[in-house]
Amino acid sequence: MDAAFIFDPDSSPTPACHAPTIVVLPDRLVAAWFAGTREGAADVGIWAAIRRDGRWEQPRQIAGGNGEPCWNPVLAVGGETLRLFYKVGPSPSRWRGAVLDSADGGQTWRPGPALPQGFLGPIKNKPIELSDGALLCPSSREDGGWRCHFELLPGDTDRWLASSFSTTVPDPADLRAIQPTVFPRGAGLEALARTKSGCIARTTSADGRSWTPLEATPLPNPNSGIDAAAMPDGRIALVYNPVATPPGRWGGPRTPLALAVGEADGSWADAMTLESEPGEFSYPAVVCAADRLHIVYTWQRRTIKHVEAPLDALGRS
């Protein structure tokens, strides 16, 4: 396992940072996160950095600065376009979705296509492309209660405003879930989500358009973000804080941070501890590329850490 800070926490360009995302391009990695005085402050914008030839370049701000805080960037590749979804607004209950596009691998950015009215885009974790070219965006809302939903954006961005589709995930057990992460599982799709109920929740779909009711899994969750990615052998890599919310508490500690592997039978086993010290190590993003996983996460709200985990270190099913 190789690990490095994207920027030095002792010389950070901002007092605080959080919620990273990462994408792998043929000749580089691109990461983004939100940063500013503190989460929710008016000066919080979206920052990004590029890694080429094994070195992270200087971070720079690519969005924000208009007096409204920015939140939760999510990077995605569509054809030759690198797309960045993010949220703008004073609080999660009042977010609106925004999009930036880059045609040069994250060097420069321009406004992207407008999202349909009421759409937020992927809320924390990466979207996936379906067989018909539609982009399946795992999303959620926090106004009037926590609930997960999925947004389908046509592959042709000119049709986003007219032909997009959104579906809410049933939550009969009142698990109060947000921020799903979605991945292929067998012939269909599976999603896991953060909850206020001390566990990670699960839902499945055959087509991305209708989803089974959320159900609790044995995986603990301290009301903190998670992310997962499918590996070439069909197993699932999950990065999460493997502790539960204490009874009567809004949330639990965001340490340790671990990598778990899910088998085809639905079982999970912790495979690697990424952080175990006191503090906050949270909001991971994970992608699988070639022979390794790329993981980024918030490190003590002071910097973003990048980890490369070779697939060989996780065994084979």
mmCIF file of C-alpha atoms in Angstrom:
data_model
loop_
_atom_site.group_PDB
_atom_site.id
_atom_site.type_symbol
_atom_site.label_atom_id
_atom_site.label_comp_id
_atom_site.label_asym_id
_atom_site.label_seq_id
_atom_site.Cartn_x
_atom_site.Cartn_y
_atom_site.Cartn_z
ATOM 1 C CA MET A 1 0.000 0.000 0.000
ATOM 2 C CA ASP A 2 1.361 3.417 -1.026
ATOM 3 C CA ALA A 3 -0.003 6.532 0.673
ATOM 4 C CA ALA A 4 0.677 10.253 0.323
ATOM 5 C CA PHE A 5 -0.917 13.572 1.173
ATOM 6 C CA ILE A 6 -2.158 15.505 -1.846
ATOM 7 C CA PHE A 7 -0.875 18.635 -0.105
ATOM 8 C CA ASP A 8 1.056 19.227 3.114
ATOM 9 C CA PRO A 9 -1.356 19.630 6.059
ATOM 10 C CA ASP A 10 1.042 22.137 7.651
ATOM 11 C CA SER A 11 0.943 24.423 4.611
ATOM 12 C CA SER A 12 -2.621 23.871 3.418
ATOM 13 C CA PRO A 13 -4.056 26.540 1.089
ATOM 14 C CA THR A 14 -7.220 26.649 3.267
ATOM 15 C CA PRO A 15 -7.961 26.142 6.984
ATOM 16 C CA ALA A 16 -10.215 23.126 6.335
ATOM 17 C CA CYS A 17 -11.082 20.640 3.600
ATOM 18 C CA HIS A 18 -13.449 17.700 3.162
ATOM 19 C CA ALA A 19 -15.285 15.283 0.839
ATOM 20 C CA PRO A 20 -12.751 14.302 -1.858
ATOM 21 C CA THR A 21 -13.420 12.602 -5.189
ATOM 22 C CA ILE A 22 -10.980 11.020 -7.640
ATOM 23 C CA VAL A 23 -10.893 9.877 -11.256
ATOM 24 C CA VAL A 24 -8.249 7.979 -13.244
ATOM 25 C CA LEU A 25 -7.350 9.226 -16.732
ATOM 26 C CA PRO A 26 -4.837 7.605 -19.128
ATOM 27 C CA ASP A 27 -1.951 9.877 -18.150
ATOM 28 C CA ARG A 28 -2.986 11.326 -14.787
ATOM 29 C CA LEU A 29 -5.134 11.257 -11.686
ATOM 30 C CA VAL A 30 -7.494 14.123 -10.887
ATOM 31 C CA ALA A 31 -8.852 14.739 -7.398
ATOM 32 C CA ALA A 32 -11.233 17.397 -6.089
ATOM 33 C CA TRP A 33 -12.703 18.389 -2.716
ATOM 34 C CA PHE A 34 -14.378 21.332 -1.013
ATOM 35 C CA ALA A 35 -12.327 23.687 1.143
ATOM 36 C CA GLY A 36 -12.398 27.018 2.931
ATOM 37 C CA THR A 37 -12.578 28.451 6.427
ATOM 38 C CA ARG A 38 -14.885 25.675 7.648
ATOM 39 C CA GLU A 39 -17.672 23.491 6.239
ATOM 40 C CA GLY A 40 -20.626 25.654 5.248
ATOM 41 C CA ALA A 41 -18.734 28.968 5.338
ATOM 42 C CA ALA A 42 -19.377 31.434 2.518
ATOM 43 C CA ASP A 43 -15.779 31.158 1.265
ATOM 44 C CA VAL A 44 -15.897 27.383 0.720
ATOM 45 C CA GLY A 45 -15.165 26.475 -2.896
ATOM 46 C CA ILE A 46 -14.197 23.441 -4.946
ATOM 47 C CA TRP A 47 -10.469 22.760 -5.206
ATOM 48 C CA ALA A 48 -8.672 20.284 -7.477
ATOM 49 C CA ALA A 49 -5.239 18.817 -8.065
ATOM 50 C CA ILE A 50 -3.671 16.701 -10.798
ATOM 51 C CA ARG A 51 -1.096 13.937 -10.313
ATOM 52 C CA ARG A 52 1.294 13.303 -13.178
ATOM 53 C CA ASP A 53 4.420 11.157 -13.150
ATOM 54 C CA GLY A 54 3.771 10.154 -9.552
ATOM 55 C CA ARG A 55 3.578 13.717 -8.187
ATOM 56 C CA TRP A 56 0.606 15.796 -7.064
ATOM 57 C CA GLU A 57 0.682 19.298 -8.508
ATOM 58 C CA GLN A 58 -0.307 22.404 -6.560
ATOM 59 C CA PRO A 59 -4.043 22.497 -5.692
ATOM 60 C CA ARG A 60 -6.128 25.316 -7.137
ATOM 61 C CA GLN A 61 -9.679 26.533 -6.702
ATOM 62 C CA ILE A 62 -11.969 25.801 -9.669
ATOM 63 C CA ALA A 63 -15.419 26.820 -8.366
ATOM 64 C CA GLY A 64 -16.941 29.060 -5.726
ATOM 65 C CA GLY A 65 -16.044 32.521 -4.562
ATOM 66 C CA ASN A 66 -19.492 34.035 -5.080
ATOM 67 C CA GLY A 67 -20.457 34.161 -1.393
ATOM 68 C CA GLU A 68 -22.261 30.793 -1.297
ATOM 69 C CA PRO A 69 -20.602 27.643 0.041
ATOM 70 C CA CYS A 70 -19.887 24.729 -2.285
ATOM 71 C CA TRP A 71 -20.137 21.071 -1.269
ATOM 72 C CA ASN A 72 -19.427 17.449 -2.230
ATOM 73 C CA PRO A 73 -17.747 17.438 -5.658
ATOM 74 C CA VAL A 74 -18.031 14.248 -7.729
ATOM 75 C CA LEU A 75 -15.804 13.577 -10.756
ATOM 76 C CA ALA A 76 -16.968 11.453 -13.703
ATOM 77 C CA VAL A 77 -15.693 10.732 -17.207
ATOM 78 C CA GLY A 78 -18.057 10.959 -20.171
ATOM 79 C CA GLY A 79 -16.411 10.247 -23.527
ATOM 80 C CA GLU A 80 -13.607 12.797 -23.889
ATOM 81 C CA THR A 81 -15.124 15.095 -21.261
ATOM 82 C CA LEU A 82 -14.178 15.157 -17.614
ATOM 83 C CA ARG A 83 -17.249 16.245 -15.670
ATOM 84 C CA LEU A 84 -17.463 17.591 -12.130
ATOM 85 C CA PHE A 85 -20.794 17.652 -10.298
ATOM 86 C CA TYR A 86 -21.062 19.703 -7.103
ATOM 87 C CA LYS A 87 -23.612 21.374 -4.852
ATOM 88 C CA VAL A 88 -24.142 25.040 -3.994
ATOM 89 C CA GLY A 89 -26.192 26.503 -1.158
ATOM 90 C CA PRO A 90 -26.199 27.510 2.490
ATOM 91 C CA SER A 91 -27.040 24.022 3.834
ATOM 92 C CA PRO A 92 -27.739 20.489 2.534
ATOM 93 C CA SER A 93 -31.488 21.029 2.776
ATOM 94 C CA ARG A 94 -31.176 23.990 0.383
ATOM 95 C CA TRP A 95 -28.665 22.638 -2.137
ATOM 96 C CA ARG A 96 -28.871 23.040 -5.883
ATOM 97 C CA GLY A 97 -26.778 21.034 -8.333
ATOM 98 C CA ALA A 98 -24.081 22.478 -10.598
ATOM 99 C CA VAL A 99 -21.752 21.042 -13.261
ATOM 100 C CA LEU A 100 -18.313 21.919 -14.642
ATOM 101 C CA ASP A 101 -16.714 20.328 -17.717
ATOM 102 C CA SER A 102 -13.077 19.939 -18.742
ATOM 103 C CA ALA A 103 -11.850 18.963 -22.192
ATOM 104 C CA ASP A 104 -8.170 18.870 -21.212
ATOM 105 C CA GLY A 105 -8.023 16.454 -18.290
ATOM 106 C CA GLY A 106 -8.756 18.932 -15.522
ATOM 107 C CA GLN A 107 -6.388 21.722 -16.595
ATOM 108 C CA THR A 108 -9.200 24.155 -17.380
ATOM 109 C CA TRP A 109 -12.914 24.109 -16.557
ATOM 110 C CA ARG A 110 -16.049 25.646 -18.058
ATOM 111 C CA PRO A 111 -19.747 25.540 -17.071
ATOM 112 C CA GLY A 112 -21.308 22.213 -18.014
ATOM 113 C CA PRO A 113 -24.851 21.323 -19.059
ATOM 114 C CA ALA A 114 -27.655 22.475 -16.790
ATOM 115 C CA LEU A 115 -29.219 19.835 -14.575
ATOM 116 C CA PRO A 116 -32.999 19.408 -14.779
ATOM 117 C CA GLN A 117 -35.058 21.378 -12.271
ATOM 118 C CA GLY A 118 -34.751 19.815 -8.814
ATOM 119 C CA PHE A 119 -31.901 17.459 -9.757
ATOM 120 C CA LEU A 120 -28.777 17.481 -7.595
ATOM 121 C CA GLY A 121 -26.591 15.040 -9.535
ATOM 122 C CA PRO A 122 -24.509 12.429 -7.705
ATOM 123 C CA ILE A 123 -24.629 13.600 -4.103
ATOM 124 C CA LYS A 124 -21.260 12.257 -2.882
ATOM 125 C CA ASN A 125 -20.231 9.142 -4.801
ATOM 126 C CA LYS A 126 -19.431 8.499 -8.453
ATOM 127 C CA PRO A 127 -22.125 7.716 -11.035
ATOM 128 C CA ILE A 128 -21.992 4.694 -13.317
ATOM 129 C CA GLU A 129 -22.894 4.395 -16.981
ATOM 130 C CA LEU A 130 -25.699 1.979 -17.875
ATOM 131 C CA SER A 131 -25.828 -0.161 -21.018
ATOM 132 C CA ASP A 132 -28.043 2.391 -22.809
ATOM 133 C CA GLY A 133 -25.518 5.172 -22.160
ATOM 134 C CA ALA A 134 -27.514 6.813 -19.366
ATOM 135 C CA LEU A 135 -25.608 8.066 -16.341
ATOM 136 C CA LEU A 136 -26.959 6.611 -13.089
ATOM 137 C CA CYS A 137 -26.342 9.130 -10.307
ATOM 138 C CA PRO A 138 -26.627 7.951 -6.680
ATOM 139 C CA SER A 139 -28.225 10.840 -4.834
ATOM 140 C CA SER A 140 -30.179 11.814 -1.723
ATOM 141 C CA ARG A 141 -32.018 14.641 0.013
ATOM 142 C CA GLU A 142 -31.944 16.024 3.531
ATOM 143 C CA ASP A 143 -34.932 18.389 3.403
ATOM 144 C CA GLY A 144 -37.923 17.037 5.318
ATOM 145 C CA GLY A 145 -36.089 13.850 6.334
ATOM 146 C CA TRP A 146 -33.245 11.780 4.939
ATOM 147 C CA ARG A 147 -33.989 9.710 1.829
ATOM 148 C CA CYS A 148 -32.032 8.186 -1.057
ATOM 149 C CA HIS A 149 -32.916 8.485 -4.705
ATOM 150 C CA PHE A 150 -31.318 7.836 -8.086
ATOM 151 C CA GLU A 151 -31.185 10.217 -11.036
ATOM 152 C CA LEU A 152 -30.793 8.940 -14.607
ATOM 153 C CA LEU A 153 -29.291 11.426 -17.042
ATOM 154 C CA PRO A 154 -29.379 10.486 -20.777
ATOM 155 C CA GLY A 155 -26.032 9.945 -22.436
ATOM 156 C CA ASP A 156 -26.848 12.826 -24.790
ATOM 157 C CA THR A 157 -26.525 15.915 -22.587
ATOM 158 C CA ASP A 158 -28.818 17.863 -24.947
ATOM 159 C CA ARG A 159 -31.627 15.642 -23.636
ATOM 160 C CA TRP A 160 -30.927 16.171 -19.938
ATOM 161 C CA LEU A 161 -33.667 18.763 -19.449
ATOM 162 C CA ALA A 162 -36.329 16.771 -21.310
ATOM 163 C CA SER A 163 -35.626 13.089 -20.704
ATOM 164 C CA SER A 164 -34.042 12.678 -17.271
ATOM 165 C CA PHE A 165 -35.630 10.450 -14.648
ATOM 166 C CA SER A 166 -35.531 10.282 -10.850
ATOM 167 C CA THR A 167 -36.721 7.535 -8.515
ATOM 168 C CA THR A 168 -36.852 7.422 -4.706
ATOM 169 C CA VAL A 169 -35.710 4.326 -2.781
ATOM 170 C CA PRO A 170 -38.392 3.027 -0.367
ATOM 171 C CA ASP A 171 -37.381 3.123 3.310
ATOM 172 C CA PRO A 172 -40.101 1.275 5.249
ATOM 173 C CA ALA A 173 -37.763 0.549 8.187
ATOM 174 C CA ASP A 174 -36.975 4.277 8.570
ATOM 175 C CA LEU A 175 -33.223 3.710 8.347
ATOM 176 C CA ARG A 176 -32.782 7.383 7.344
ATOM 177 C CA ALA A 177 -30.178 6.865 4.645
ATOM 178 C CA ILE A 178 -28.270 9.263 2.395
ATOM 179 C CA GLN A 179 -25.248 9.294 0.079
ATOM 180 C CA PRO A 180 -25.600 5.912 -1.666
ATOM 181 C CA THR A 181 -22.749 4.289 -3.558
ATOM 182 C CA VAL A 182 -23.743 2.101 -6.525
ATOM 183 C CA PHE A 183 -21.934 -0.724 -8.315
ATOM 184 C CA PRO A 184 -22.683 -3.704 -10.618
ATOM 185 C CA ARG A 185 -23.488 -6.903 -8.734
ATOM 186 C CA GLY A 186 -24.172 -10.058 -10.735
ATOM 187 C CA ALA A 187 -26.683 -9.290 -13.494
ATOM 188 C CA GLY A 188 -27.998 -6.195 -11.721
ATOM 189 C CA LEU A 189 -27.019 -3.325 -9.492
ATOM 190 C CA GLU A 190 -26.519 -2.892 -5.764
ATOM 191 C CA ALA A 191 -26.190 0.234 -3.651
ATOM 192 C CA LEU A 192 -25.020 0.776 -0.087
ATOM 193 C CA ALA A 193 -25.781 3.906 1.916
ATOM 194 C CA ARG A 194 -24.853 5.772 5.060
ATOM 195 C CA THR A 195 -27.591 5.908 7.713
ATOM 196 C CA LYS A 196 -28.548 7.415 11.063
ATOM 197 C CA SER A 197 -29.332 3.894 12.317
ATOM 198 C CA GLY A 198 -25.856 2.600 13.185
ATOM 199 C CA CYS A 199 -25.534 0.420 10.083
ATOM 200 C CA ILE A 200 -24.964 0.580 6.348
ATOM 201 C CA ALA A 201 -28.163 0.106 4.346
ATOM 202 C CA ARG A 202 -28.570 -1.874 1.120
ATOM 203 C CA THR A 203 -30.856 -1.778 -1.923
ATOM 204 C CA THR A 204 -30.791 -3.570 -5.302
ATOM 205 C CA SER A 205 -32.100 -2.965 -8.804
ATOM 206 C CA ALA A 206 -32.344 -4.833 -12.092
ATOM 207 C CA ASP A 207 -32.269 -1.726 -14.274
ATOM 208 C CA GLY A 208 -31.451 1.360 -12.175
ATOM 209 C CA ARG A 209 -35.020 2.613 -12.504
ATOM 210 C CA SER A 210 -36.721 0.806 -9.632
ATOM 211 C CA TRP A 211 -35.114 -0.197 -6.338
ATOM 212 C CA THR A 212 -35.914 -2.621 -3.545
ATOM 213 C CA PRO A 213 -36.740 -1.218 -0.094
ATOM 214 C CA LEU A 214 -33.703 -0.314 1.979
ATOM 215 C CA GLU A 215 -32.616 -3.003 4.407
ATOM 216 C CA ALA A 216 -30.031 -2.996 7.170
ATOM 217 C CA THR A 217 -26.750 -4.864 6.663
ATOM 218 C CA PRO A 218 -24.402 -6.199 9.369
ATOM 219 C CA LEU A 219 -21.885 -3.520 8.349
ATOM 220 C CA PRO A 220 -21.666 -0.789 11.046
ATOM 221 C CA ASN A 221 -21.833 2.916 10.255
ATOM 222 C CA PRO A 222 -21.277 5.945 12.529
ATOM 223 C CA ASN A 223 -23.389 8.235 10.315
ATOM 224 C CA SER A 224 -20.429 8.887 8.027
ATOM 225 C CA GLY A 225 -19.843 8.671 4.291
ATOM 226 C CA ILE A 226 -18.809 5.469 2.522
ATOM 227 C CA ASP A 227 -17.835 4.463 -1.020
ATOM 228 C CA ALA A 228 -17.486 1.211 -2.945
ATOM 229 C CA ALA A 229 -16.198 -0.024 -6.309
ATOM 230 C CA ALA A 230 -16.425 -3.269 -8.255
ATOM 231 C CA MET A 231 -13.158 -5.124 -8.871
ATOM 232 C CA PRO A 232 -12.359 -7.131 -12.034
ATOM 233 C CA ASP A 233 -13.064 -10.467 -10.307
ATOM 234 C CA GLY A 234 -16.582 -9.358 -9.343
ATOM 235 C CA ARG A 235 -15.859 -8.673 -5.686
ATOM 236 C CA ILE A 236 -16.625 -5.293 -4.166
ATOM 237 C CA ALA A 237 -14.183 -2.960 -2.391
ATOM 238 C CA LEU A 238 -15.818 -0.896 0.367
ATOM 239 C CA VAL A 239 -14.105 1.922 2.270
ATOM 240 C CA TYR A 240 -15.852 2.888 5.509
ATOM 241 C CA ASN A 241 -15.544 3.635 9.218
ATOM 242 C CA PRO A 242 -16.287 0.212 10.800
ATOM 243 C CA VAL A 243 -17.958 1.523 13.965
ATOM 244 C CA ALA A 244 -21.632 2.038 14.791
ATOM 245 C CA THR A 245 -23.413 5.126 16.059
ATOM 246 C CA PRO A 246 -23.752 4.809 19.853
ATOM 247 C CA PRO A 247 -27.394 4.579 21.065
ATOM 248 C CA GLY A 248 -28.943 8.007 21.462
ATOM 249 C CA ARG A 249 -26.121 9.756 19.613
ATOM 250 C CA TRP A 250 -26.350 11.620 16.289
ATOM 251 C CA GLY A 251 -23.059 10.130 15.107
ATOM 252 C CA GLY A 252 -20.045 8.111 16.162
ATOM 253 C CA PRO A 253 -16.277 8.417 15.737
ATOM 254 C CA ARG A 254 -14.892 8.652 12.215
ATOM 255 C CA THR A 255 -11.927 6.439 13.000
ATOM 256 C CA PRO A 256 -10.709 3.844 12.195
ATOM 257 C CA LEU A 257 -11.017 3.858 8.410
ATOM 258 C CA ALA A 258 -10.940 0.444 6.753
ATOM 259 C CA LEU A 259 -11.100 -1.302 3.402
ATOM 260 C CA ALA A 260 -13.439 -4.302 3.270
ATOM 261 C CA VAL A 261 -14.033 -6.825 0.485
ATOM 262 C CA GLY A 262 -17.478 -8.157 -0.396
ATOM 263 C CA GLU A 263 -17.879 -11.625 -1.872
ATOM 264 C CA ALA A 264 -20.524 -12.857 -4.314
ATOM 265 C CA ASP A 265 -22.498 -14.458 -1.481
ATOM 266 C CA GLY A 266 -22.974 -11.067 0.190
ATOM 267 C CA SER A 267 -20.425 -11.620 2.975
ATOM 268 C CA TRP A 268 -17.895 -8.948 3.909
ATOM 269 C CA ALA A 269 -14.464 -9.101 5.508
ATOM 270 C CA ASP A 270 -12.134 -6.265 6.500
ATOM 271 C CA ALA A 271 -9.012 -6.496 4.356
ATOM 272 C CA MET A 272 -6.929 -3.449 5.273
ATOM 273 C CA THR A 273 -6.841 -0.721 7.914
ATOM 274 C CA LEU A 274 -6.127 2.666 6.373
ATOM 275 C CA GLU A 275 -6.157 4.738 9.572
ATOM 276 C CA SER A 276 -6.447 3.769 13.233
ATOM 277 C CA GLU A 277 -5.322 6.835 15.210
ATOM 278 C CA PRO A 278 -7.730 9.169 17.034
ATOM 279 C CA GLY A 279 -9.239 11.927 14.898
ATOM 280 C CA GLU A 280 -11.335 12.144 11.757
ATOM 281 C CA PHE A 281 -10.564 10.007 8.700
ATOM 282 C CA SER A 282 -13.703 10.084 6.621
ATOM 283 C CA TYR A 283 -15.670 10.557 3.417
ATOM 284 C CA PRO A 284 -13.672 8.160 1.243
ATOM 285 C CA ALA A 285 -13.878 7.841 -2.517
ATOM 286 C CA VAL A 286 -12.583 4.702 -4.239
ATOM 287 C CA VAL A 287 -12.082 3.743 -7.891
ATOM 288 C CA CYS A 288 -10.624 0.588 -9.407
ATOM 289 C CA ALA A 289 -8.146 1.016 -12.249
ATOM 290 C CA ALA A 290 -6.013 -1.692 -13.844
ATOM 291 C CA ASP A 291 -4.291 -3.567 -11.018
ATOM 292 C CA ARG A 292 -5.036 -1.285 -8.064
ATOM 293 C CA LEU A 293 -7.548 0.708 -6.095
ATOM 294 C CA HIS A 294 -7.177 4.461 -5.773
ATOM 295 C CA ILE A 295 -8.636 5.788 -2.517
ATOM 296 C CA VAL A 296 -8.862 9.372 -1.291
ATOM 297 C CA TYR A 297 -10.294 10.578 2.011
ATOM 298 C CA THR A 298 -10.441 13.470 4.447
ATOM 299 C CA TRP A 299 -7.467 13.442 6.815
ATOM 300 C CA GLN A 300 -8.259 15.342 10.030
ATOM 301 C CA ARG A 301 -10.035 18.023 7.916
ATOM 302 C CA ARG A 302 -6.506 19.352 7.241
ATOM 303 C CA THR A 303 -5.616 17.636 3.974
ATOM 304 C CA ILE A 304 -6.679 14.921 1.535
ATOM 305 C CA LYS A 305 -4.845 11.597 1.604
ATOM 306 C CA HIS A 306 -4.381 9.348 -1.426
ATOM 307 C CA VAL A 307 -3.806 5.606 -1.076
ATOM 308 C CA GLU A 308 -2.972 3.062 -3.769
ATOM 309 C CA ALA A 309 -3.900 -0.494 -2.787
ATOM 310 C CA PRO A 310 -2.721 -3.242 -5.195
ATOM 311 C CA LEU A 311 -5.434 -5.778 -5.955
ATOM 312 C CA ASP A 312 -2.943 -8.566 -5.317
ATOM 313 C CA ALA A 313 -2.858 -7.514 -1.663
ATOM 314 C CA LEU A 314 -6.605 -8.266 -1.431
ATOM 315 C CA GLY A 315 -6.352 -11.850 -2.656
ATOM 316 C CA ARG A 316 -8.534 -13.374 -5.331
ATOM 317 C CA SER A 317 -11.941 -14.978 -5.092
#
